[in-house]
Coordinates of C-alpha atoms and ligand atoms in Angstrom, one line a residue:
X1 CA -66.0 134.0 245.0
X2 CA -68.6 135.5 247.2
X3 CA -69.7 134.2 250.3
X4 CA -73.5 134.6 249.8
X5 CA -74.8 134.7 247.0
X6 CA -79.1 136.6 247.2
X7 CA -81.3 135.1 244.2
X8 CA -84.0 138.0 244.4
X9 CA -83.3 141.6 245.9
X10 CA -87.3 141.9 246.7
X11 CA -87.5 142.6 250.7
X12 CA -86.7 139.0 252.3
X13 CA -83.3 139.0 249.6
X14 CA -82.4 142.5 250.4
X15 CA -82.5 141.6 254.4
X16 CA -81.0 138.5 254.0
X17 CA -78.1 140.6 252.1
X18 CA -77.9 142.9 255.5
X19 CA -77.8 140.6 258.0
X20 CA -74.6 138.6 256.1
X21 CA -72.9 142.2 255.2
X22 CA -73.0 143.1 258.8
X23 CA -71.5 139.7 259.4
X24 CA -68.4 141.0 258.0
X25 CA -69.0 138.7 254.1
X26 CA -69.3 139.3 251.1
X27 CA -72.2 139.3 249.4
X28 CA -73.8 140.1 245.7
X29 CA -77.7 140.3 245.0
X30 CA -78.9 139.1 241.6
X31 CA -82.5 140.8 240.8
X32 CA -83.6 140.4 237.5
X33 CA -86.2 143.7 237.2
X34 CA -86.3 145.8 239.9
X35 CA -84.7 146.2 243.7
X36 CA -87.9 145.8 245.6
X37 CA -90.1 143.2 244.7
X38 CA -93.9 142.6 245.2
X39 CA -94.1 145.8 247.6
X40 CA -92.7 148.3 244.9
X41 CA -96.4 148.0 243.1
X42 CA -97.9 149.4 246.6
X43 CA -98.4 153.2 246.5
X44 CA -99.1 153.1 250.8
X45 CA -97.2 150.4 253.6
X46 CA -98.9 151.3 256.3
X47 CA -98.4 148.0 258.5
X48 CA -94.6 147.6 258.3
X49 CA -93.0 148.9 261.7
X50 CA -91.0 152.2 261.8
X51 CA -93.6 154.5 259.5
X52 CA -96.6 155.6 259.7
X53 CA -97.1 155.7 255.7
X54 CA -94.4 155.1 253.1
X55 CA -95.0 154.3 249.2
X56 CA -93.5 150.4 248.6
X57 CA -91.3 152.2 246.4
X58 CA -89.6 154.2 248.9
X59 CA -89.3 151.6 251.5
X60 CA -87.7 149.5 248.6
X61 CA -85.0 152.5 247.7
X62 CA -84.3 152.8 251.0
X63 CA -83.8 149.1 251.5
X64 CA -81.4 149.0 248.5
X65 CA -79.6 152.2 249.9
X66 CA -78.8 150.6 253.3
X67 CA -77.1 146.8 251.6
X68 CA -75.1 149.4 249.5
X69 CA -74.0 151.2 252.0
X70 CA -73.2 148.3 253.5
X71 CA -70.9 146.9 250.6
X72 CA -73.3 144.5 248.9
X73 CA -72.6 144.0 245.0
X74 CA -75.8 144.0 242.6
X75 CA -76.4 142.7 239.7
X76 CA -79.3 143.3 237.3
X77 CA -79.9 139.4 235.7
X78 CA -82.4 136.8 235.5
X79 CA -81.1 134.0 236.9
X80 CA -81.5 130.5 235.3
X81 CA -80.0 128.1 237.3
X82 CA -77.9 127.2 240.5
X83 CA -75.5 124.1 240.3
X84 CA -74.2 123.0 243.0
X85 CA -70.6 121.4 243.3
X86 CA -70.4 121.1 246.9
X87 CA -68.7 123.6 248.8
X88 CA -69.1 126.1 245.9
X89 CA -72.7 126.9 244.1
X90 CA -72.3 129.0 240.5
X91 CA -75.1 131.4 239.7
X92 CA -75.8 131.2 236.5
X93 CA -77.9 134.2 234.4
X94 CA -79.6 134.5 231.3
X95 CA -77.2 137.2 230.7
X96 CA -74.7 134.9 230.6
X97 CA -73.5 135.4 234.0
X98 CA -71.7 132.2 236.1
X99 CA -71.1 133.8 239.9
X100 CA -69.4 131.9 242.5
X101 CA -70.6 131.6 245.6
X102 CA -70.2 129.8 248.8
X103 CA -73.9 129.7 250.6
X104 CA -77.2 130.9 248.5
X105 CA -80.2 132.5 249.9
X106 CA -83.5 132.0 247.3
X107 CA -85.4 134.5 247.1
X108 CA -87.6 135.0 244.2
X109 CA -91.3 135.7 245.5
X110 CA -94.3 134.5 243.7
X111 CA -95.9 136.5 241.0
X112 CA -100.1 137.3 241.8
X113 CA -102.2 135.9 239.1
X114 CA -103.9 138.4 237.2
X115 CA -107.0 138.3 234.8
X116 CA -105.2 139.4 231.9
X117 CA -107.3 141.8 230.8
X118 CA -106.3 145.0 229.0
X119 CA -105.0 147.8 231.4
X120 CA -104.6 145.7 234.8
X121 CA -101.2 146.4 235.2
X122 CA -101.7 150.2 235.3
X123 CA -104.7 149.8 237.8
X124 CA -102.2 147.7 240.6
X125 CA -102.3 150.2 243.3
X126 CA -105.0 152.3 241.6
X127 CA -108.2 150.5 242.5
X128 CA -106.6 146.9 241.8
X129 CA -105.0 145.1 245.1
X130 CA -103.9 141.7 245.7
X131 CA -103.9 141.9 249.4
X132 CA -107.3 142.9 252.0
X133 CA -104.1 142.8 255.0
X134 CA -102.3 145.4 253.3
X135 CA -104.9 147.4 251.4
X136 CA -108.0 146.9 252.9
X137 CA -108.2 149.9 255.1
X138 CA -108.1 152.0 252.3
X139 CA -112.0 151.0 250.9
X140 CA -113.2 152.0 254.4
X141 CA -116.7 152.0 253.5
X142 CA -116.6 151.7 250.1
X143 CA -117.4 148.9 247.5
X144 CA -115.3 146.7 246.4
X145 CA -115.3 143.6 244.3
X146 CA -113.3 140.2 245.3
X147 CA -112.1 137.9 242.5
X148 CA -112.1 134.3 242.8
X149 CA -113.9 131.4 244.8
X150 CA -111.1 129.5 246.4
X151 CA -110.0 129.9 250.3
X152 CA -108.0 132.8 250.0
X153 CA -110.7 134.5 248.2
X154 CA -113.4 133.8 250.7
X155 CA -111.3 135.1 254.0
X156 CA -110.3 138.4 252.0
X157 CA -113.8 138.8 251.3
X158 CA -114.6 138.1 255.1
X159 CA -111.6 140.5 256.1
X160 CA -113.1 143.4 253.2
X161 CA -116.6 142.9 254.7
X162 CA -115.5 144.0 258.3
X163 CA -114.5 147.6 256.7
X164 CA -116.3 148.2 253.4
X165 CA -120.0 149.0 252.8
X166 CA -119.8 146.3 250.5
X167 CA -117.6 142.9 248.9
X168 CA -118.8 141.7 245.6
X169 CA -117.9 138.2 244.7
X170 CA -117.1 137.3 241.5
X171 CA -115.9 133.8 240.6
X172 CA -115.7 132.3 236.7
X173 CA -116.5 128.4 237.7
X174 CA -120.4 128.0 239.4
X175 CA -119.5 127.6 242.2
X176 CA -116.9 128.6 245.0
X177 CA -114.0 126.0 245.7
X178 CA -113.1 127.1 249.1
X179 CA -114.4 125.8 252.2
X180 CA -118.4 125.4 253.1
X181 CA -117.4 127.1 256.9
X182 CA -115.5 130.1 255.0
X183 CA -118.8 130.2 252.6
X184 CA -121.6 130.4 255.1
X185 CA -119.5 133.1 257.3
X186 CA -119.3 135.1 254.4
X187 CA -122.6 134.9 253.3
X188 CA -124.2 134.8 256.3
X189 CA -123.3 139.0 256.0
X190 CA -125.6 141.1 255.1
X191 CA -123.0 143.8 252.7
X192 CA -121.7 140.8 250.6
X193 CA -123.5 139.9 247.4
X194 CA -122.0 136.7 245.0
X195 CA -122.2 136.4 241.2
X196 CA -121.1 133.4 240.1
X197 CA -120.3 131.5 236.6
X198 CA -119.4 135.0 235.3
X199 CA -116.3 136.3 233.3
X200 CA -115.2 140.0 233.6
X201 CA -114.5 141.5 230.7
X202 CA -113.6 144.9 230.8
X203 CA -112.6 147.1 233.7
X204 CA -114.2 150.7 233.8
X205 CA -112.4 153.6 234.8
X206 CA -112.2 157.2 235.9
X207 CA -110.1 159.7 236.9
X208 CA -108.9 158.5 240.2
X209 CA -108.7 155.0 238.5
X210 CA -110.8 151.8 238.5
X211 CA -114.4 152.2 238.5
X212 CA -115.5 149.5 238.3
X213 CA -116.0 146.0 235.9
X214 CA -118.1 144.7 232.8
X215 CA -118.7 141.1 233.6
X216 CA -120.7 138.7 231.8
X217 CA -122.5 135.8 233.0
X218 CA -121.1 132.5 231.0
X219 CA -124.2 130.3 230.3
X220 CA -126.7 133.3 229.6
X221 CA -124.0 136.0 227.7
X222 CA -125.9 138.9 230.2
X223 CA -123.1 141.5 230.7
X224 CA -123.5 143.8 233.7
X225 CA -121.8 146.5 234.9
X226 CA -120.6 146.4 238.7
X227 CA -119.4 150.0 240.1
X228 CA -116.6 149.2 242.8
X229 CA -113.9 151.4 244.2
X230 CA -111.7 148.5 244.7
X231 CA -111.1 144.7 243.0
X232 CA -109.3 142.7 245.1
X233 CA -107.9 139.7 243.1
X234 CA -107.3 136.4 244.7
X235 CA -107.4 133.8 242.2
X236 CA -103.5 132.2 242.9
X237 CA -99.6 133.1 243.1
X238 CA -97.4 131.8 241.1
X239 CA -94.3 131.1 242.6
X240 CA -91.0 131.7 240.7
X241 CA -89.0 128.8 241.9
X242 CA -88.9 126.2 239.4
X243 CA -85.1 126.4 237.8
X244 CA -84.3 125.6 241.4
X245 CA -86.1 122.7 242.0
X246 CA -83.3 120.7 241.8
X247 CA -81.9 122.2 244.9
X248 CA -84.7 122.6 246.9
X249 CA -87.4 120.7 247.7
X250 CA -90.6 122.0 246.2
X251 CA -94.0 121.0 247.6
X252 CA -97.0 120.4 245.2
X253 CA -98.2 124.2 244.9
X254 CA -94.4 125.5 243.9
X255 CA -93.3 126.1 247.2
X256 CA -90.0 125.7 248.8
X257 CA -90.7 123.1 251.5
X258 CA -88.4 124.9 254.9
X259 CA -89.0 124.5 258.8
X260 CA -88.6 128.2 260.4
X261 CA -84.6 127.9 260.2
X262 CA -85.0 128.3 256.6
X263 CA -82.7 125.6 255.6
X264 CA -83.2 123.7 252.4
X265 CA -81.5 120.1 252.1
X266 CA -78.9 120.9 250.2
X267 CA -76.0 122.4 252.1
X268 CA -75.2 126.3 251.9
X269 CA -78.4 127.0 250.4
X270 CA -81.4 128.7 252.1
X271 CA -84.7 129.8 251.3
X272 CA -86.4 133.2 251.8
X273 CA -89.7 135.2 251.9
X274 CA -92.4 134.4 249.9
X275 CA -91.1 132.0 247.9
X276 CA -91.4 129.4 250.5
X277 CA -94.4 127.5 252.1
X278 CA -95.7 129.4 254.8
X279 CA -99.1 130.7 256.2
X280 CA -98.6 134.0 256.5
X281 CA -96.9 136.2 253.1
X282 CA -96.6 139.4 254.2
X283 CA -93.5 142.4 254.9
X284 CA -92.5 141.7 257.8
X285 CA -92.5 137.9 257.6
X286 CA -90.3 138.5 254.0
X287 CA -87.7 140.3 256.3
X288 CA -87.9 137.8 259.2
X289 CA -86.7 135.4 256.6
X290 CA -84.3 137.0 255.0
X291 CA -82.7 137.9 258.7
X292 CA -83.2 134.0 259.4
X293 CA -81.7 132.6 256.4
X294 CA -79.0 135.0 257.0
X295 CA -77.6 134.3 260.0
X296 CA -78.2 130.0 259.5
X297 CA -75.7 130.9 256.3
X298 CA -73.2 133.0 258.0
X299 CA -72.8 130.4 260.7
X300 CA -72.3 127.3 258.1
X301 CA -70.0 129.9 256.3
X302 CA -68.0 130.4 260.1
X303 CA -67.7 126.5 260.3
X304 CA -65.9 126.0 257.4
Ligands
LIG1 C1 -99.8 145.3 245.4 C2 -99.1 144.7 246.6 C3 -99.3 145.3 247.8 C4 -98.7 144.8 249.0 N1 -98.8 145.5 250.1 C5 -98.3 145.0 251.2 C6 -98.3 145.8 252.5 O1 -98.9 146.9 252.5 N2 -97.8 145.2 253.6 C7 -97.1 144.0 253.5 O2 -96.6 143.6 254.6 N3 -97.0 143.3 252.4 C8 -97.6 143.8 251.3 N4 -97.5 143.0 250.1 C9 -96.8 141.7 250.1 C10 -95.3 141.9 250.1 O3 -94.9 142.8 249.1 C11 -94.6 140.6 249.9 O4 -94.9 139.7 251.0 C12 -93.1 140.8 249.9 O5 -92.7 141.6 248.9 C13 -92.3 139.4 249.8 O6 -91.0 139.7 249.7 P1 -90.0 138.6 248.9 O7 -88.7 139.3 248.9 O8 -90.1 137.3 249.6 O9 -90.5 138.5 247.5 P2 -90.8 139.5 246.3 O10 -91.2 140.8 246.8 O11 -91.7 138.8 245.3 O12 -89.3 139.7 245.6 C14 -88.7 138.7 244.9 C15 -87.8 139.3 243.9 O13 -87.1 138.2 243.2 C16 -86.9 138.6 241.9 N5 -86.7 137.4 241.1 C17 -87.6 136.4 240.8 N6 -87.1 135.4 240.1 C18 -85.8 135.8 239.8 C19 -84.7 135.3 239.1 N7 -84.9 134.1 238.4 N8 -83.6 136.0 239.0 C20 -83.4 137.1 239.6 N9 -84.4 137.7 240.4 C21 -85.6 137.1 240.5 C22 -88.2 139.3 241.5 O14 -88.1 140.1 240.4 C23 -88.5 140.1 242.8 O15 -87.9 141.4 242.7 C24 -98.0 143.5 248.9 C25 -97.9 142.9 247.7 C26 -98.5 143.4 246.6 C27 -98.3 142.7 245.2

Protein backbone atom coordinates (compact mmCIF):
# COMPACT_ATOMS: atom_id res chain seq x y z
CA UNK A 1 0.00 0.00 0.00
CA UNK A 2 1.23 3.36 -0.79
CA UNK A 3 0.82 6.31 1.09
CA UNK A 4 -0.08 8.82 -1.68
CA UNK A 5 -1.32 7.80 -4.35
CA UNK A 6 -0.87 11.15 -7.71
CA UNK A 7 -3.80 10.75 -10.25
CA UNK A 8 -1.99 12.85 -13.16
CA UNK A 9 1.91 13.32 -13.35
CA UNK A 10 1.31 16.80 -15.35
CA UNK A 11 3.21 19.63 -13.13
CA UNK A 12 0.76 20.13 -9.99
CA UNK A 13 0.86 15.83 -9.78
CA UNK A 14 4.48 15.68 -10.20
CA UNK A 15 5.04 18.41 -7.26
CA UNK A 16 2.56 17.12 -5.25
CA UNK A 17 4.64 13.66 -5.63
CA UNK A 18 7.93 15.73 -4.30
CA UNK A 19 6.75 17.40 -1.60
CA UNK A 20 5.32 13.81 0.05
CA UNK A 21 8.70 11.86 -1.17
CA UNK A 22 10.68 14.37 0.73
CA UNK A 23 8.25 13.75 3.55
CA UNK A 24 9.87 10.50 3.98
CA UNK A 25 6.36 8.31 2.10
CA UNK A 26 5.79 6.52 -0.39
CA UNK A 27 4.32 7.50 -3.27
CA UNK A 28 3.37 6.16 -6.96
CA UNK A 29 2.12 8.58 -9.95
CA UNK A 30 -0.47 7.20 -12.32
CA UNK A 31 -0.22 9.34 -15.82
CA UNK A 32 -2.01 7.91 -18.49
CA UNK A 33 0.00 9.61 -21.69
CA UNK A 34 2.73 11.42 -20.98
CA UNK A 35 4.87 12.79 -17.70
CA UNK A 36 4.22 16.42 -18.16
CA UNK A 37 0.94 17.48 -18.95
CA UNK A 38 -0.52 20.63 -20.68
CA UNK A 39 3.11 22.37 -20.65
CA UNK A 40 4.82 19.49 -22.70
CA UNK A 41 2.83 21.00 -25.96
CA UNK A 42 4.81 24.50 -25.14
CA UNK A 43 8.03 24.71 -27.23
CA UNK A 44 9.19 28.15 -24.86
CA UNK A 45 8.25 28.69 -20.66
CA UNK A 46 9.51 31.75 -20.27
CA UNK A 47 7.48 32.87 -17.04
CA UNK A 48 8.10 29.95 -14.69
CA UNK A 49 10.94 31.06 -12.13
CA UNK A 50 14.50 29.61 -12.34
CA UNK A 51 14.99 29.93 -16.41
CA UNK A 52 15.18 32.33 -18.62
CA UNK A 53 13.74 29.99 -21.58
CA UNK A 54 13.13 26.22 -21.41
CA UNK A 55 11.01 24.05 -23.90
CA UNK A 56 7.72 22.53 -21.70
CA UNK A 57 9.24 19.43 -22.53
CA UNK A 58 12.38 19.82 -20.83
CA UNK A 59 10.97 21.38 -17.76
CA UNK A 60 8.66 18.31 -17.71
CA UNK A 61 11.77 15.64 -18.00
CA UNK A 62 13.39 17.39 -15.54
CA UNK A 63 10.35 17.36 -13.27
CA UNK A 64 10.00 13.62 -13.77
CA UNK A 65 13.90 13.15 -13.19
CA UNK A 66 13.80 14.91 -9.71
CA UNK A 67 10.31 12.56 -8.10
CA UNK A 68 12.58 9.57 -9.44
CA UNK A 69 15.32 10.49 -7.98
CA UNK A 70 13.44 10.95 -5.20
CA UNK A 71 11.91 7.30 -5.02
CA UNK A 72 8.50 7.94 -6.56
CA UNK A 73 6.96 4.77 -8.47
CA UNK A 74 5.18 5.53 -12.05
CA UNK A 75 2.87 4.04 -13.73
CA UNK A 76 1.71 4.49 -17.24
CA UNK A 77 -2.47 3.93 -17.01
CA UNK A 78 -5.63 5.70 -17.46
CA UNK A 79 -7.26 5.69 -14.51
CA UNK A 80 -11.03 4.92 -14.22
CA UNK A 81 -12.04 5.18 -10.89
CA UNK A 82 -11.19 5.81 -7.08
CA UNK A 83 -13.29 3.90 -4.39
CA UNK A 84 -12.99 4.80 -1.32
CA UNK A 85 -13.20 2.38 1.79
CA UNK A 86 -12.19 4.70 4.37
CA UNK A 87 -8.85 4.68 5.49
CA UNK A 88 -7.77 2.96 2.25
CA UNK A 89 -8.66 4.36 -1.48
CA UNK A 90 -7.92 1.68 -4.53
CA UNK A 91 -6.81 3.22 -7.82
CA UNK A 92 -8.35 1.52 -10.28
CA UNK A 93 -6.97 1.67 -14.29
CA UNK A 94 -8.23 0.75 -17.44
CA UNK A 95 -5.30 -1.38 -17.61
CA UNK A 96 -6.70 -3.29 -15.10
CA UNK A 97 -4.73 -1.91 -12.39
CA UNK A 98 -6.31 -1.74 -8.53
CA UNK A 99 -3.47 0.37 -6.38
CA UNK A 100 -3.83 0.85 -2.77
CA UNK A 101 -3.29 3.83 -1.27
CA UNK A 102 -3.76 5.74 1.84
CA UNK A 103 -4.35 9.69 0.78
CA UNK A 104 -4.99 10.65 -3.09
CA UNK A 105 -3.96 13.81 -4.74
CA UNK A 106 -6.21 14.50 -8.16
CA UNK A 107 -4.59 15.72 -10.62
CA UNK A 108 -5.81 15.40 -14.03
CA UNK A 109 -5.85 19.02 -15.80
CA UNK A 110 -8.42 20.02 -18.17
CA UNK A 111 -7.96 19.33 -21.86
CA UNK A 112 -8.27 22.94 -24.27
CA UNK A 113 -11.00 22.73 -26.64
CA UNK A 114 -9.97 22.67 -30.05
CA UNK A 115 -11.75 23.36 -33.46
CA UNK A 116 -11.22 20.04 -34.83
CA UNK A 117 -10.06 20.80 -37.86
CA UNK A 118 -7.50 18.81 -39.90
CA UNK A 119 -3.83 19.47 -38.73
CA UNK A 120 -4.46 21.52 -35.38
CA UNK A 121 -2.71 19.23 -33.36
CA UNK A 122 0.57 19.65 -35.32
CA UNK A 123 0.27 23.53 -35.25
CA UNK A 124 0.00 23.63 -31.01
CA UNK A 125 3.12 25.43 -30.39
CA UNK A 126 3.67 26.28 -34.07
CA UNK A 127 1.42 29.23 -34.64
CA UNK A 128 -1.63 27.69 -32.55
CA UNK A 129 -1.64 28.80 -28.56
CA UNK A 130 -4.11 28.36 -25.94
CA UNK A 131 -2.69 30.90 -23.66
CA UNK A 132 -1.96 35.15 -24.43
CA UNK A 133 -0.07 34.72 -20.50
CA UNK A 134 2.23 32.29 -21.70
CA UNK A 135 2.58 32.89 -25.39
CA UNK A 136 1.73 36.18 -26.06
CA UNK A 137 5.14 37.81 -26.04
CA UNK A 138 6.08 35.78 -28.79
CA UNK A 139 3.55 37.74 -31.65
CA UNK A 140 5.28 41.07 -30.53
CA UNK A 141 3.95 42.99 -33.26
CA UNK A 142 2.54 40.58 -35.25
CA UNK A 143 -1.06 39.48 -36.28
CA UNK A 144 -2.76 37.16 -34.72
CA UNK A 145 -6.29 35.81 -34.67
CA UNK A 146 -8.34 35.04 -31.31
CA UNK A 147 -11.02 32.31 -31.38
CA UNK A 148 -14.12 32.55 -29.55
CA UNK A 149 -16.56 35.27 -28.00
CA UNK A 150 -16.93 34.27 -24.36
CA UNK A 151 -14.99 36.11 -21.40
CA UNK A 152 -11.84 34.40 -21.71
CA UNK A 153 -11.72 35.13 -25.30
CA UNK A 154 -12.27 38.83 -24.87
CA UNK A 155 -9.40 39.50 -22.02
CA UNK A 156 -6.88 37.36 -24.28
CA UNK A 157 -7.74 39.46 -27.06
CA UNK A 158 -7.33 42.61 -24.71
CA UNK A 159 -4.01 41.08 -23.29
CA UNK A 160 -2.80 40.21 -27.40
CA UNK A 161 -3.76 43.81 -28.28
CA UNK A 162 -1.21 45.45 -25.79
CA UNK A 163 1.69 43.54 -27.79
CA UNK A 164 0.61 42.67 -31.34
CA UNK A 165 0.01 44.97 -34.36
CA UNK A 166 -3.10 43.29 -34.58
CA UNK A 167 -6.00 40.67 -32.75
CA UNK A 168 -8.58 39.33 -35.09
CA UNK A 169 -11.68 38.12 -33.57
CA UNK A 170 -13.39 35.27 -34.76
CA UNK A 171 -16.43 33.86 -33.04
CA UNK A 172 -18.99 31.14 -34.83
CA UNK A 173 -22.43 32.46 -32.94
CA UNK A 174 -23.39 36.44 -33.96
CA UNK A 175 -22.55 37.64 -31.42
CA UNK A 176 -19.86 37.68 -28.46
CA UNK A 177 -21.16 36.02 -25.06
CA UNK A 178 -18.74 37.65 -22.76
CA UNK A 179 -19.25 40.62 -20.96
CA UNK A 180 -20.42 44.23 -22.57
CA UNK A 181 -17.41 46.06 -20.24
CA UNK A 182 -14.79 43.37 -21.74
CA UNK A 183 -16.44 44.16 -25.36
CA UNK A 184 -16.33 47.85 -25.47
CA UNK A 185 -12.54 47.75 -23.97
CA UNK A 186 -11.62 45.62 -26.66
CA UNK A 187 -13.20 47.34 -29.28
CA UNK A 188 -12.67 50.61 -28.23
CA UNK A 189 -8.77 49.66 -29.74
CA UNK A 190 -7.89 50.71 -32.75
CA UNK A 191 -5.49 47.13 -33.91
CA UNK A 192 -8.52 44.81 -33.10
CA UNK A 193 -10.94 43.99 -35.95
CA UNK A 194 -14.18 41.31 -35.15
CA UNK A 195 -15.76 38.91 -37.72
CA UNK A 196 -18.48 37.39 -36.43
CA UNK A 197 -21.16 34.42 -37.39
CA UNK A 198 -18.18 32.81 -39.24
CA UNK A 199 -16.79 29.23 -39.20
CA UNK A 200 -13.05 28.52 -40.05
CA UNK A 201 -12.48 26.04 -42.14
CA UNK A 202 -9.14 25.44 -43.02
CA UNK A 203 -5.94 26.61 -41.59
CA UNK A 204 -3.16 27.88 -44.05
CA UNK A 205 0.30 27.18 -43.64
CA UNK A 206 3.99 27.73 -44.36
CA UNK A 207 7.17 26.81 -43.59
CA UNK A 208 7.53 28.14 -40.16
CA UNK A 209 3.95 26.96 -39.57
CA UNK A 210 0.45 28.51 -39.40
CA UNK A 211 -0.29 31.11 -41.76
CA UNK A 212 -3.08 31.90 -41.36
CA UNK A 213 -7.16 30.66 -41.71
CA UNK A 214 -10.00 30.09 -44.36
CA UNK A 215 -13.15 31.13 -42.67
CA UNK A 216 -16.42 31.42 -43.98
CA UNK A 217 -19.18 33.59 -42.97
CA UNK A 218 -22.43 31.21 -41.96
CA UNK A 219 -25.48 33.06 -43.27
CA UNK A 220 -23.81 34.38 -46.64
CA UNK A 221 -21.19 31.16 -47.48
CA UNK A 222 -18.36 34.16 -48.26
CA UNK A 223 -15.04 32.46 -47.37
CA UNK A 224 -12.09 34.78 -46.68
CA UNK A 225 -8.70 34.24 -46.04
CA UNK A 226 -7.17 35.92 -42.82
CA UNK A 227 -3.15 35.93 -42.73
CA UNK A 228 -2.14 35.68 -38.97
CA UNK A 229 1.13 34.66 -37.35
CA UNK A 230 -0.72 33.37 -34.43
CA UNK A 231 -4.48 31.81 -33.51
CA UNK A 232 -5.00 31.93 -30.14
CA UNK A 233 -8.01 29.62 -29.24
CA UNK A 234 -10.20 30.25 -26.38
CA UNK A 235 -13.39 28.67 -26.83
CA UNK A 236 -13.45 26.28 -23.31
CA UNK A 237 -11.43 23.54 -21.29
CA UNK A 238 -12.65 20.63 -20.61
CA UNK A 239 -11.78 19.33 -17.47
CA UNK A 240 -10.96 15.61 -16.97
CA UNK A 241 -12.50 14.94 -13.67
CA UNK A 242 -15.72 13.25 -14.08
CA UNK A 243 -14.88 9.38 -12.93
CA UNK A 244 -14.20 11.14 -9.66
CA UNK A 245 -17.08 12.93 -9.04
CA UNK A 246 -18.14 10.79 -6.61
CA UNK A 247 -15.32 11.82 -4.39
CA UNK A 248 -15.13 15.23 -4.96
CA UNK A 249 -17.31 17.79 -5.25
CA UNK A 250 -17.62 19.09 -8.79
CA UNK A 251 -19.05 22.55 -9.41
CA UNK A 252 -21.31 23.17 -12.63
CA UNK A 253 -18.32 23.78 -15.24
CA UNK A 254 -16.45 20.30 -14.13
CA UNK A 255 -14.43 21.69 -11.57
CA UNK A 256 -13.30 20.41 -8.30
CA UNK A 257 -14.87 22.76 -5.83
CA UNK A 258 -11.45 23.30 -2.98
CA UNK A 259 -10.70 26.41 -0.59
CA UNK A 260 -6.77 27.13 -1.03
CA UNK A 261 -5.87 24.01 1.44
CA UNK A 262 -6.84 21.91 -1.36
CA UNK A 263 -8.93 19.61 0.56
CA UNK A 264 -11.90 17.84 -0.97
CA UNK A 265 -14.62 16.44 1.49
CA UNK A 266 -13.78 13.16 1.46
CA UNK A 267 -11.01 12.36 3.81
CA UNK A 268 -7.38 11.57 2.39
CA UNK A 269 -8.20 12.83 -0.83
CA UNK A 270 -6.98 16.24 -2.34
CA UNK A 271 -7.19 18.07 -5.29
CA UNK A 272 -4.46 19.66 -7.57
CA UNK A 273 -3.67 22.16 -10.41
CA UNK A 274 -5.79 22.81 -12.97
CA UNK A 275 -8.31 20.51 -12.39
CA UNK A 276 -9.77 22.57 -9.74
CA UNK A 277 -11.82 25.83 -9.62
CA UNK A 278 -9.64 28.60 -9.48
CA UNK A 279 -8.99 32.03 -11.26
CA UNK A 280 -5.82 31.86 -12.19
CA UNK A 281 -4.48 28.23 -14.38
CA UNK A 282 -1.12 28.76 -14.94
CA UNK A 283 2.67 26.93 -13.91
CA UNK A 284 3.31 28.12 -11.05
CA UNK A 285 -0.19 28.05 -9.56
CA UNK A 286 -0.17 23.96 -10.86
CA UNK A 287 2.94 23.54 -8.53
CA UNK A 288 1.68 25.78 -5.66
CA UNK A 289 -1.01 23.10 -5.61
CA UNK A 290 0.59 20.22 -5.81
CA UNK A 291 3.15 21.48 -2.89
CA UNK A 292 -0.26 22.42 -0.96
CA UNK A 293 -2.12 19.28 -1.41
CA UNK A 294 1.07 17.69 -0.41
CA UNK A 295 1.85 18.68 2.65
CA UNK A 296 -2.33 18.82 3.87
CA UNK A 297 -1.90 14.83 2.99
CA UNK A 298 1.32 14.14 4.61
CA UNK A 299 0.04 15.66 7.78
CA UNK A 300 -3.43 13.54 7.81
CA UNK A 301 -1.08 10.61 6.86
CA UNK A 302 1.20 11.75 10.33
CA UNK A 303 -2.14 11.68 12.35
CA UNK A 304 -3.00 8.38 11.79
C1 LIG B 1 0.19 25.05 -25.29
C2 LIG B 1 0.24 25.44 -23.83
C3 LIG B 1 1.20 26.33 -23.41
C4 LIG B 1 1.27 26.71 -22.08
N1 LIG B 1 2.26 27.56 -21.71
C5 LIG B 1 2.38 27.91 -20.41
C6 LIG B 1 3.43 28.79 -19.98
O1 LIG B 1 4.26 29.23 -20.79
N2 LIG B 1 3.48 29.11 -18.66
C7 LIG B 1 2.57 28.63 -17.75
O2 LIG B 1 2.69 28.97 -16.56
N3 LIG B 1 1.58 27.82 -18.12
C8 LIG B 1 1.45 27.44 -19.42
N4 LIG B 1 0.43 26.61 -19.81
C9 LIG B 1 -0.52 26.14 -18.78
C10 LIG B 1 0.12 24.99 -17.96
O3 LIG B 1 0.65 24.03 -18.84
C11 LIG B 1 -0.94 24.36 -17.05
O4 LIG B 1 -1.46 25.35 -16.19
C12 LIG B 1 -0.32 23.24 -16.20
O5 LIG B 1 0.23 22.24 -17.02
C13 LIG B 1 -1.37 22.60 -15.28
O6 LIG B 1 -0.79 21.53 -14.63
P1 LIG B 1 -1.66 20.33 -14.04
O7 LIG B 1 -0.70 19.34 -13.53
O8 LIG B 1 -2.69 20.87 -13.13
O9 LIG B 1 -2.49 19.73 -15.27
P2 LIG B 1 -2.02 19.12 -16.66
O10 LIG B 1 -0.81 19.75 -17.16
O11 LIG B 1 -3.26 19.15 -17.49
O12 LIG B 1 -1.65 17.60 -16.30
C14 LIG B 1 -2.63 16.67 -15.95
C15 LIG B 1 -2.12 15.28 -16.30
O13 LIG B 1 -3.08 14.32 -15.85
C16 LIG B 1 -3.18 13.29 -16.81
N5 LIG B 1 -4.47 12.63 -16.66
C17 LIG B 1 -5.71 13.14 -16.90
N6 LIG B 1 -6.66 12.22 -16.64
C18 LIG B 1 -6.00 11.11 -16.22
C19 LIG B 1 -6.44 9.82 -15.83
N7 LIG B 1 -7.75 9.49 -15.82
N8 LIG B 1 -5.52 8.90 -15.48
C20 LIG B 1 -4.19 9.20 -15.50
N9 LIG B 1 -3.73 10.42 -15.88
C21 LIG B 1 -4.62 11.37 -16.22
C22 LIG B 1 -3.03 14.02 -18.15
O14 LIG B 1 -2.65 13.12 -19.17
C23 LIG B 1 -1.98 15.06 -17.80
O15 LIG B 1 -0.68 14.60 -18.08
C24 LIG B 1 0.34 26.21 -21.14
C25 LIG B 1 -0.66 25.31 -21.55
C26 LIG B 1 -0.72 24.93 -22.89
C27 LIG B 1 -1.78 23.96 -23.34
Amino acid sequence: MYDMIVVGGGPAGMTAALYALRNGKTVLVIEKTGFGGQITHSPKVENFPGSLSISGNELADKMLEQILAQGAEIEIEKVTAVRDEGKVKIVETEEGGAYEGRTVVLAAGVKHRMLGLEGEYELVGEGISFCAVCDGDFYSGQTVCVVGGGNSALQEAILLAEKCEKVVMLQDLPFYTGEQRLQDVLFAKENVKGFTNVKINRFLRNENGLAGVEIEDRTSGEKREIACDGLFEAIGLIPENEPFARLAALNSYGYFDSDERCLTGTEGVYVAGDCRSKGVRQLTTAVADGATAALAACRYLNEQ
